[in-house]
CSV table of C-alpha atoms in Angstrom, one decimal:
chain,number,residue,atom,x,y,z
A,29,MET,CA,14.3,-23.7,10.3
A,30,PRO,CA,13.1,-20.2,10.5
A,31,LYS,CA,15.1,-17.7,8.4
A,32,PHE,CA,15.5,-15.3,11.3
A,33,GLU,CA,18.0,-15.6,14.1
A,34,LYS,CA,17.1,-17.2,17.4
A,35,ILE,CA,14.9,-14.6,19.1
A,36,ALA,CA,14.7,-14.3,22.8
A,37,TYR,CA,11.0,-13.9,23.5
A,38,LYS,CA,10.1,-10.7,25.3
A,39,PRO,CA,6.5,-9.7,25.8
A,40,ILE,CA,5.8,-6.7,23.6
A,41,PRO,CA,2.1,-5.6,23.5
A,42,VAL,CA,0.3,-7.2,20.6
A,43,ARG,CA,-1.0,-3.7,19.6
A,44,GLU,CA,2.6,-2.4,19.2
A,45,LEU,CA,3.7,-5.5,17.2
A,46,LEU,CA,0.8,-5.3,14.9
A,47,SER,CA,1.1,-1.6,14.4
A,48,GLU,CA,4.8,-1.9,13.5
A,49,MET,CA,4.1,-4.8,11.1
A,50,LYS,CA,1.5,-2.7,9.3
A,51,ASN,CA,3.7,0.4,9.1
A,52,LEU,CA,6.7,-1.7,7.9
A,53,SER,CA,4.7,-3.5,5.3
A,54,GLU,CA,3.5,-0.2,3.8
A,55,LEU,CA,7.0,1.2,3.8
A,56,MET,CA,8.3,-1.9,2.2
A,57,ILE,CA,5.9,-1.6,-0.7
A,58,ASP,CA,7.0,2.0,-1.3
A,59,LEU,CA,10.6,1.0,-1.0
A,60,ALA,CA,10.2,-1.9,-3.4
A,61,TYR,CA,8.5,0.2,-6.1
A,62,SER,CA,11.2,2.8,-5.8
A,63,ALA,CA,14.0,0.2,-5.9
A,64,ALA,CA,12.5,-1.3,-9.0
A,65,LEU,CA,11.9,2.0,-10.7
A,66,PHE,CA,15.4,3.2,-10.2
A,67,ASN,CA,17.1,-0.2,-10.2
A,68,ASP,CA,18.4,0.8,-6.7
A,69,LYS,CA,20.2,-2.1,-5.0
A,70,GLU,CA,20.6,-0.3,-1.7
A,71,LEU,CA,16.9,0.3,-1.4
A,72,ALA,CA,16.2,-3.3,-2.4
A,73,GLU,CA,18.5,-4.5,0.3
A,74,VAL,CA,16.6,-2.4,2.9
A,75,VAL,CA,13.4,-4.2,1.8
A,76,LEU,CA,15.0,-7.6,2.4
A,77,ASP,CA,16.3,-6.5,5.8
A,78,LEU,CA,12.8,-5.3,6.7
A,79,GLU,CA,11.4,-8.6,5.7
A,80,GLN,CA,13.5,-10.3,8.3
A,81,ARG,CA,12.3,-7.8,10.8
A,82,ILE,CA,8.6,-8.5,9.9
A,83,ASP,CA,9.3,-12.3,10.3
A,84,THR,CA,10.7,-11.6,13.8
A,85,LEU,CA,7.6,-9.5,14.7
A,86,ALA,CA,5.3,-12.1,13.3
A,87,TYR,CA,7.0,-14.8,15.5
A,88,LEU,CA,6.7,-12.6,18.6
A,89,LEU,CA,3.1,-11.8,17.8
A,90,ASP,CA,2.1,-15.4,17.4
A,91,ILE,CA,3.5,-16.3,20.8
A,92,ASP,CA,1.7,-13.3,22.4
A,93,VAL,CA,-1.6,-14.2,20.8
A,94,MET,CA,-1.3,-17.8,21.9
A,95,VAL,CA,-0.5,-16.7,25.5
A,96,ALA,CA,-3.4,-14.1,25.4
A,97,ALA,CA,-5.9,-16.8,24.4
A,98,ARG,CA,-5.2,-18.4,27.8
A,99,GLY,CA,-6.4,-21.8,26.6
A,100,ASP,CA,-9.9,-20.4,26.2
A,101,PRO,CA,-11.7,-21.0,22.9
A,102,ARG,CA,-13.7,-17.7,23.2
A,103,ASP,CA,-10.6,-15.7,23.8
A,104,ALA,CA,-8.9,-17.5,20.9
A,105,GLU,CA,-11.8,-16.8,18.6
A,106,ALA,CA,-11.7,-13.1,19.4
A,107,LEU,CA,-8.0,-13.0,18.6
A,108,ILE,CA,-8.3,-14.7,15.2
A,109,GLY,CA,-8.7,-11.4,13.5
A,110,VAL,CA,-5.5,-10.1,15.0
A,111,SER,CA,-3.5,-13.1,13.6
A,112,THR,CA,-5.2,-12.7,10.3
A,113,VAL,CA,-4.1,-9.1,10.0
A,114,ALA,CA,-0.6,-10.0,11.1
A,115,ALA,CA,-0.4,-12.7,8.5
A,116,ALA,CA,-1.7,-10.3,5.8
A,117,THR,CA,1.1,-7.8,6.6
A,118,ASP,CA,3.5,-10.6,6.3
A,119,LYS,CA,2.1,-11.5,2.8
A,120,ILE,CA,2.4,-7.9,1.8
A,121,SER,CA,6.0,-7.8,3.0
A,122,ASP,CA,6.7,-11.0,1.0
A,123,ALA,CA,5.3,-9.3,-2.1
A,124,ALA,CA,7.6,-6.3,-1.5
A,125,ALA,CA,10.6,-8.7,-1.0
A,126,ASP,CA,9.8,-10.5,-4.3
A,127,ILE,CA,9.9,-7.2,-6.2
A,128,ALA,CA,13.1,-6.2,-4.4
A,129,GLY,CA,14.6,-9.5,-5.4
A,130,ILE,CA,14.3,-8.5,-9.1
A,131,VAL,CA,16.8,-5.8,-8.3
A,132,THR,CA,19.1,-7.6,-5.9
A,133,HIS,CA,19.3,-10.6,-8.3
A,134,GLY,CA,20.2,-8.2,-11.1
A,135,ILE,CA,17.4,-9.6,-13.3
A,136,GLY,CA,17.0,-6.1,-14.6
A,137,VAL,CA,13.9,-4.0,-14.5
A,138,HIS,CA,11.8,-4.6,-17.7
A,139,PRO,CA,10.6,-1.4,-19.3
A,140,ILE,CA,7.0,-2.5,-18.7
A,141,VAL,CA,7.7,-2.7,-15.0
A,142,SER,CA,9.2,0.8,-15.0
A,143,SER,CA,6.3,2.2,-17.0
A,144,VAL,CA,3.9,0.8,-14.5
A,145,PHE,CA,5.8,2.3,-11.5
A,146,GLU,CA,6.6,5.6,-13.2
A,147,LYS,CA,3.8,7.4,-11.5
A,148,VAL,CA,5.8,7.3,-8.4
A,149,GLU,CA,6.8,11.0,-8.6
A,150,GLU,CA,9.0,11.1,-5.5
A,151,ARG,CA,11.9,8.9,-5.1
A,152,LEU,CA,13.1,7.1,-2.0
A,153,MET,CA,16.8,7.1,-1.0
A,154,LYS,CA,18.9,5.6,1.7
A,155,ALA,CA,21.6,7.6,3.4
A,156,THR,CA,23.9,6.7,6.3
A,157,VAL,CA,24.7,9.5,8.8
A,158,LYS,CA,28.5,9.9,9.1
A,159,GLN,CA,30.2,11.0,12.3
A,160,ASP,CA,31.2,14.4,10.8
A,161,SER,CA,27.9,15.0,9.2
A,162,ALA,CA,26.3,18.4,9.7
A,163,ILE,CA,23.0,16.7,10.7
A,164,ALA,CA,24.4,14.3,13.3
A,165,GLY,CA,23.0,15.3,16.7
A,166,LYS,CA,20.3,17.5,15.2
A,167,ARG,CA,16.6,17.0,15.8
A,168,VAL,CA,14.5,16.1,12.7
A,169,GLY,CA,12.3,19.2,13.1
A,170,LYS,CA,15.3,21.5,13.4
A,171,LEU,CA,16.6,20.5,10.0
A,172,ASP,CA,13.4,21.8,8.3
A,173,LEU,CA,14.1,19.5,5.4
A,174,ALA,CA,10.7,19.8,3.7
A,175,ALA,CA,11.0,23.6,3.3
A,176,ARG,CA,14.8,23.6,2.6
A,177,MET,CA,15.1,20.8,0.1
A,178,GLY,CA,11.7,19.2,-0.3
A,179,VAL,CA,12.8,16.0,1.5
A,180,ASP,CA,11.1,14.0,4.2
A,181,ILE,CA,12.7,11.5,6.5
A,182,ILE,CA,10.2,8.6,6.4
A,183,ALA,CA,12.2,6.0,8.4
A,184,ILE,CA,15.3,5.7,10.6
A,185,HIS,CA,17.2,2.4,11.1
A,186,ARG,CA,19.1,2.5,14.4
A,187,ALA,CA,20.5,-0.3,16.5
A,188,LYS,CA,18.3,-2.9,14.8
A,189,GLU,CA,15.1,-0.9,15.4
A,190,TRP,CA,13.1,0.9,12.7
A,191,ILE,CA,11.5,4.2,13.5
A,192,ILE,CA,8.8,4.9,11.0
A,193,ASN,CA,7.7,8.5,10.4
A,194,PRO,CA,10.0,9.9,13.1
A,195,LYS,CA,8.8,12.8,15.2
A,196,LYS,CA,10.2,16.3,14.9
A,197,THR,CA,11.8,15.8,18.3
A,198,GLU,CA,13.8,12.7,17.2
A,199,LYS,CA,17.5,13.3,17.3
A,200,ILE,CA,19.6,12.0,14.4
A,201,ALA,CA,22.7,10.1,15.5
A,202,ALA,CA,25.9,9.1,13.6
A,203,GLY,CA,25.4,5.6,12.2
A,204,ASP,CA,21.7,6.1,11.6
A,205,ILE,CA,20.4,4.8,8.3
A,206,LEU,CA,17.8,7.2,7.0
A,207,ILE,CA,15.2,6.6,4.3
A,208,THR,CA,14.1,9.8,2.7
A,209,ARG,CA,11.5,10.7,0.1
A,210,GLY,CA,11.6,13.6,-2.2
A,211,ALA,CA,12.5,15.0,-5.6
A,212,PRO,CA,15.7,13.5,-7.1
A,213,LEU,CA,17.8,16.7,-6.6
A,214,GLY,CA,16.7,17.2,-3.0
A,215,ILE,CA,17.3,13.7,-1.8
A,216,LYS,CA,20.7,13.6,-3.5
A,217,ALA,CA,21.7,16.9,-1.8
A,218,PHE,CA,20.4,15.4,1.5
A,219,LYS,CA,22.5,12.2,1.0
A,220,ASP,CA,25.6,14.3,0.5
A,221,LEU,CA,24.9,16.2,3.7
A,222,ALA,CA,24.2,13.0,5.7
A,223,GLU,CA,27.3,11.3,4.4
A,224,GLY,CA,29.5,14.3,5.0
A,225,GLN,CA,30.2,15.2,1.3
A,226,THR,CA,28.5,18.5,1.9
A,227,LYS,CA,29.6,20.1,5.2
A,228,GLN,CA,27.1,22.9,5.6
A,229,LEU,CA,23.3,22.8,5.9
A,230,GLU,CA,22.8,25.7,3.4
A,231,GLU,CA,19.7,27.8,3.1
A,232,LYS,CA,19.0,26.9,-0.5
A,233,TYR,CA,19.8,24.0,-2.8
B,25,MET,CA,-9.9,-25.7,-10.9
B,26,PRO,CA,-9.3,-22.0,-11.1
B,27,LYS,CA,-11.8,-20.0,-8.9
B,28,PHE,CA,-12.6,-17.7,-11.7
B,29,GLU,CA,-15.0,-18.3,-14.5
B,30,LYS,CA,-13.8,-19.6,-17.9
B,31,ILE,CA,-12.2,-16.6,-19.5
B,32,ALA,CA,-12.0,-16.1,-23.2
B,33,TYR,CA,-8.4,-15.1,-23.9
B,34,LYS,CA,-8.1,-11.8,-25.5
B,35,PRO,CA,-4.8,-10.2,-26.0
B,36,ILE,CA,-4.6,-7.1,-23.7
B,37,PRO,CA,-1.2,-5.4,-23.6
B,38,VAL,CA,0.9,-6.7,-20.7
B,39,ARG,CA,1.6,-3.1,-19.6
B,40,GLU,CA,-2.2,-2.5,-19.3
B,41,LEU,CA,-2.7,-5.7,-17.4
B,42,LEU,CA,0.1,-5.1,-15.0
B,43,SER,CA,-0.9,-1.5,-14.4
B,44,GLU,CA,-4.4,-2.5,-13.6
B,45,MET,CA,-3.2,-5.2,-11.2
B,46,LYS,CA,-1.0,-2.7,-9.4
B,47,ASN,CA,-3.7,-0.1,-9.1
B,48,LEU,CA,-6.3,-2.7,-8.0
B,49,SER,CA,-4.0,-4.2,-5.4
B,50,GLU,CA,-3.4,-0.8,-3.8
B,51,LEU,CA,-7.1,0.0,-3.8
B,52,MET,CA,-7.9,-3.3,-2.2
B,53,ILE,CA,-5.5,-2.6,0.7
B,54,ASP,CA,-7.2,0.7,1.3
B,55,LEU,CA,-10.7,-0.9,1.0
B,56,ALA,CA,-9.7,-3.8,3.3
B,57,TYR,CA,-8.4,-1.5,6.1
B,58,SER,CA,-11.5,0.7,5.9
B,59,ALA,CA,-13.8,-2.4,5.8
B,60,ALA,CA,-12.1,-3.8,9.0
B,61,LEU,CA,-12.0,-0.4,10.8
B,62,PHE,CA,-15.7,0.2,10.3
B,63,ASN,CA,-16.8,-3.4,10.1
B,64,ASP,CA,-18.3,-2.6,6.7
B,65,LYS,CA,-19.5,-5.8,4.9
B,66,GLU,CA,-20.3,-4.0,1.7
B,67,LEU,CA,-16.7,-2.8,1.3
B,68,ALA,CA,-15.4,-6.2,2.3
B,69,GLU,CA,-17.4,-7.7,-0.4
B,70,VAL,CA,-16.0,-5.3,-2.9
B,71,VAL,CA,-12.5,-6.5,-1.9
B,72,LEU,CA,-13.5,-10.1,-2.6
B,73,ASP,CA,-14.9,-9.1,-6.0
B,74,LEU,CA,-11.7,-7.3,-6.8
B,75,GLU,CA,-9.7,-10.4,-5.9
B,76,GLN,CA,-11.5,-12.4,-8.5
B,77,ARG,CA,-10.7,-9.6,-11.0
B,78,ILE,CA,-7.0,-9.7,-10.1
B,79,ASP,CA,-7.0,-13.5,-10.6
B,80,THR,CA,-8.5,-13.0,-14.0
B,81,LEU,CA,-5.9,-10.4,-14.9
B,82,ALA,CA,-3.1,-12.6,-13.6
B,83,TYR,CA,-4.3,-15.4,-15.8
B,84,LEU,CA,-4.4,-13.2,-18.9
B,85,LEU,CA,-1.0,-11.8,-18.1
B,86,ASP,CA,0.6,-15.2,-17.7
B,87,ILE,CA,-0.6,-16.2,-21.2
B,88,ASP,CA,0.6,-12.9,-22.6
B,89,VAL,CA,4.0,-13.2,-21.1
B,90,MET,CA,4.4,-16.8,-22.3
B,91,VAL,CA,3.4,-15.7,-25.8
B,92,ALA,CA,5.8,-12.7,-25.6
B,93,ALA,CA,8.7,-15.0,-24.7
B,94,ARG,CA,8.3,-16.5,-28.2
B,95,GLY,CA,10.1,-19.7,-27.1
B,96,ASP,CA,13.4,-17.7,-26.7
B,97,PRO,CA,15.2,-18.1,-23.3
B,98,ARG,CA,16.6,-14.5,-23.5
B,99,ASP,CA,13.1,-13.0,-24.1
B,100,ALA,CA,11.8,-15.2,-21.3
B,101,GLU,CA,14.5,-14.0,-18.9
B,102,ALA,CA,13.8,-10.4,-19.7
B,103,LEU,CA,10.1,-11.0,-18.9
B,104,ILE,CA,10.7,-12.7,-15.5
B,105,GLY,CA,10.6,-9.4,-13.7
B,106,VAL,CA,7.1,-8.7,-15.2
B,107,SER,CA,5.8,-12.0,-13.9
B,108,THR,CA,7.3,-11.4,-10.5
B,109,VAL,CA,5.6,-8.0,-10.1
B,110,ALA,CA,2.3,-9.5,-11.3
B,111,ALA,CA,2.6,-12.3,-8.7
B,112,ALA,CA,3.5,-9.7,-6.1
B,113,THR,CA,0.3,-7.7,-6.8
B,114,ASP,CA,-1.6,-11.0,-6.6
B,115,LYS,CA,-0.1,-11.6,-3.1
B,116,ILE,CA,-1.0,-8.2,-2.0
B,117,SER,CA,-4.6,-8.7,-3.2
B,118,ASP,CA,-4.7,-12.0,-1.3
B,119,ALA,CA,-3.6,-10.2,1.9
B,120,ALA,CA,-6.4,-7.6,1.4
B,121,ALA,CA,-8.9,-10.4,0.8
B,122,ASP,CA,-7.8,-12.1,4.1
B,123,ILE,CA,-8.5,-8.9,6.0
B,124,ALA,CA,-11.8,-8.5,4.2
B,125,GLY,CA,-12.6,-12.1,5.2
B,126,ILE,CA,-12.6,-11.1,8.9
B,127,VAL,CA,-15.5,-8.9,8.1
B,128,THR,CA,-17.5,-11.1,5.7
B,129,HIS,CA,-17.1,-14.1,8.1
B,130,GLY,CA,-18.5,-12.0,10.9
B,131,ILE,CA,-15.5,-12.8,13.1
B,132,GLY,CA,-15.6,-9.4,14.5
B,133,VAL,CA,-12.9,-6.8,14.4
B,134,HIS,CA,-10.8,-7.0,17.6
B,135,PRO,CA,-10.1,-3.6,19.3
B,136,ILE,CA,-6.4,-4.2,18.7
B,137,VAL,CA,-7.1,-4.3,14.9
B,138,SER,CA,-9.2,-1.2,15.0
B,139,SER,CA,-6.6,0.7,17.0
B,140,VAL,CA,-3.9,-0.2,14.5
B,141,PHE,CA,-6.1,0.9,11.6
B,142,GLU,CA,-7.5,4.0,13.3
B,143,LYS,CA,-5.0,6.4,11.7
B,144,VAL,CA,-7.0,6.0,8.5
B,145,GLU,CA,-8.6,9.4,8.8
B,146,GLU,CA,-10.7,9.2,5.8
B,147,ARG,CA,-13.3,6.5,5.3
B,148,LEU,CA,-14.2,4.7,2.1
B,149,MET,CA,-17.8,4.0,1.2
B,150,LYS,CA,-19.6,2.2,-1.6
B,151,ALA,CA,-22.6,3.8,-3.3
B,152,THR,CA,-24.7,2.5,-6.2
B,153,VAL,CA,-26.0,5.1,-8.6
B,154,LYS,CA,-29.8,4.9,-9.0
B,155,GLN,CA,-31.7,5.8,-12.1
B,156,ASP,CA,-33.3,8.9,-10.6
B,157,SER,CA,-30.1,10.1,-8.9
B,158,ALA,CA,-29.1,13.7,-9.3
B,159,ILE,CA,-25.6,12.6,-10.3
B,160,ALA,CA,-26.6,10.1,-13.1
B,161,GLY,CA,-25.4,11.3,-16.4
B,162,LYS,CA,-23.1,14.0,-14.9
B,163,ARG,CA,-19.4,14.1,-15.4
B,164,VAL,CA,-17.1,13.6,-12.4
B,165,GLY,CA,-15.5,17.0,-12.8
B,166,LYS,CA,-18.9,18.8,-13.0
B,167,LEU,CA,-19.9,17.5,-9.6
B,168,ASP,CA,-17.0,19.3,-7.9
B,169,LEU,CA,-17.3,16.8,-5.0
B,170,ALA,CA,-14.0,17.7,-3.3
B,171,ALA,CA,-15.0,21.3,-2.9
B,172,ARG,CA,-18.7,20.7,-2.1
B,173,MET,CA,-18.5,17.8,0.3
B,174,GLY,CA,-14.8,16.8,0.7
B,175,VAL,CA,-15.4,13.6,-1.2
B,176,ASP,CA,-13.4,11.9,-3.9
B,177,ILE,CA,-14.5,9.2,-6.2
B,178,ILE,CA,-11.6,6.7,-6.2
B,179,ALA,CA,-13.1,3.9,-8.3
B,180,ILE,CA,-16.1,3.1,-10.5
B,181,HIS,CA,-17.3,-0.4,-11.1
B,182,ARG,CA,-19.3,-0.6,-14.4
B,183,ALA,CA,-20.1,-3.5,-16.6
B,184,LYS,CA,-17.6,-5.8,-14.9
B,185,GLU,CA,-14.8,-3.3,-15.4
B,186,TRP,CA,-13.1,-1.2,-12.7
B,187,ILE,CA,-12.1,2.4,-13.5
B,188,ILE,CA,-9.5,3.5,-10.9
B,189,ASN,CA,-9.1,7.2,-10.2
B,190,PRO,CA,-11.6,8.2,-12.9
B,191,LYS,CA,-10.9,11.3,-14.9
B,192,LYS,CA,-12.9,14.5,-14.6
B,193,THR,CA,-14.5,13.9,-18.0
B,194,GLU,CA,-15.8,10.4,-16.9
B,195,LYS,CA,-19.6,10.4,-17.0
B,196,ILE,CA,-21.4,8.7,-14.2
B,197,ALA,CA,-24.2,6.3,-15.3
B,198,ALA,CA,-27.1,4.7,-13.5
B,199,GLY,CA,-26.0,1.4,-12.2
B,200,ASP,CA,-22.4,2.4,-11.5
B,201,ILE,CA,-21.0,1.3,-8.2
B,202,LEU,CA,-18.8,4.1,-6.8
B,203,ILE,CA,-16.1,3.9,-4.2
B,204,THR,CA,-15.7,7.2,-2.5
B,205,ARG,CA,-13.2,8.5,0.1
B,206,GLY,CA,-13.8,11.3,2.5
B,207,ALA,CA,-14.9,12.4,6.0
B,208,PRO,CA,-17.8,10.4,7.3
B,209,LEU,CA,-20.4,13.1,6.9
B,210,GLY,CA,-19.4,13.9,3.4
B,211,ILE,CA,-19.5,10.4,2.1
B,212,LYS,CA,-22.8,9.7,3.8
B,213,ALA,CA,-24.3,12.8,2.1
B,214,PHE,CA,-22.8,11.6,-1.2
B,215,LYS,CA,-24.3,8.1,-0.8
B,216,ASP,CA,-27.7,9.6,-0.2
B,217,LEU,CA,-27.3,11.6,-3.4
B,218,ALA,CA,-26.1,8.7,-5.5
B,219,GLU,CA,-28.9,6.4,-4.2
B,220,GLY,CA,-31.6,9.0,-4.8
B,221,GLN,CA,-32.4,9.7,-1.1
B,222,THR,CA,-31.3,13.3,-1.6
B,223,LYS,CA,-32.7,14.7,-4.8
B,224,GLN,CA,-30.7,17.9,-5.2
B,225,LEU,CA,-27.0,18.5,-5.4
B,226,GLU,CA,-26.9,21.4,-3.0
B,227,GLU,CA,-24.3,24.0,-2.6
B,228,LYS,CA,-23.4,23.1,1.0
B,229,TYR,CA,-23.7,20.0,3.2
C-alpha cells in the first residue's frame, strides 16, 4: 500500500511536477538541517508533510511519463532521464525525512550533529497566519520583510499546496503556514506578527 | 562485496567524517545538476568519484560509531542520530550519482530536465592544473578570481583528498583538479589558465 492517500489522477505537465519535486527536495534539506540544529519539532513535521507531497508528485509523474511514452520504446528511452531525476529528488526527500525523524522521534540531536550543521547561520521557522494578524491580506512585497527584519518568506503552505519562493505579488491569507528564513530575532518577531501576538507592523525591530 | 577498495581503518574523528560527508553530498548535488544541464561528462565523472569517497567515509564512520558506543546501550542510543545523518548524506550522494549517471551513460538530457535545472545561473567546471600553469604554486587568495573573472574555486581534489571551499591561504599545486563556479566566460577563461592554454593571469577578461 502506498503511504499517501488515494490520489485522483489529473494530468499536470511533467515539467511542472519535476520542477516542484526539485524545489521541494531542496527546501526539505534546508528544513531538516534547521530542525536538527534547533531541535525544532514543528519544522521536522513540515519535512514529513512535504515527503508525503513528494510521494504524491512522484506517483503523478510516473503515470504522466508512462502515458507520454505512448508505447514507443524510443519515446520511453528519451524519458528515462526524467524518471531518474524524479527518483533522485525522491531519494533526497527521504534523506531529509530521515534527519527530521531524529527530531520527531525525540532521539535527541547529538552534539556532533549540531556542530556539523552549525554553519547554517540563518534559521528557518514556521508561523501560521492568524485571522487578526497584521499581515493577513497583505502582499509579500508590501511587507518589505528583508529590509524591516531581515526575514524572507521561502515557502507558503495553503490549501494542501506549497508555494516555494513566493512572488512579491503573492497575497498572504489567514490560515497560511509560512516558512521563513532569517536571523533568530527577526524570525521570532515575524512569528509574533503572523500569529497576532504583535499587532503592528512596526518600522524597526 | 563493498564497491570501494579495501580501506585501512584509521581513526578519524566522527565529527570530521560527518562534516566531510555533508559538504561532499551538497557539492555532489550542485555538480550533478550542472553536469545534467550542460551534458558535461567530466563533471558527471567527478560526481561518481565523490560517491566512492562518501562510501569510504561512511564505512569509516560506521566503525567509529560502533567503537564509540563502547558496548553501552545508552551511548549507542545517543549515537543513533549521528548514524542517521551519515546515512542521509549517503542517500543524497546516491541521488546525485543517479543524475550524473544520465550523463555518463549518454542517455541524453531530456529538455524537461534541462528546463527544470536551468535556474542554475552559474555553471560548474572542472580544470586540471598543469605544471606550466600561471596559477601553479599560487595561493587561492592571491589569484583574486572573484574580482578578476567572477570565478570561485569551490573544491580542490589533491592526492585522493577533497578540499571543499578552500581557504585563501591554500596553495594551488600542479596536478590539482579544481572545481570552479562562475559565469560561462569566466570559468572557461580560468580553465585555459589552469591548463596552460593562457600563460598570463591578466587584469581583465
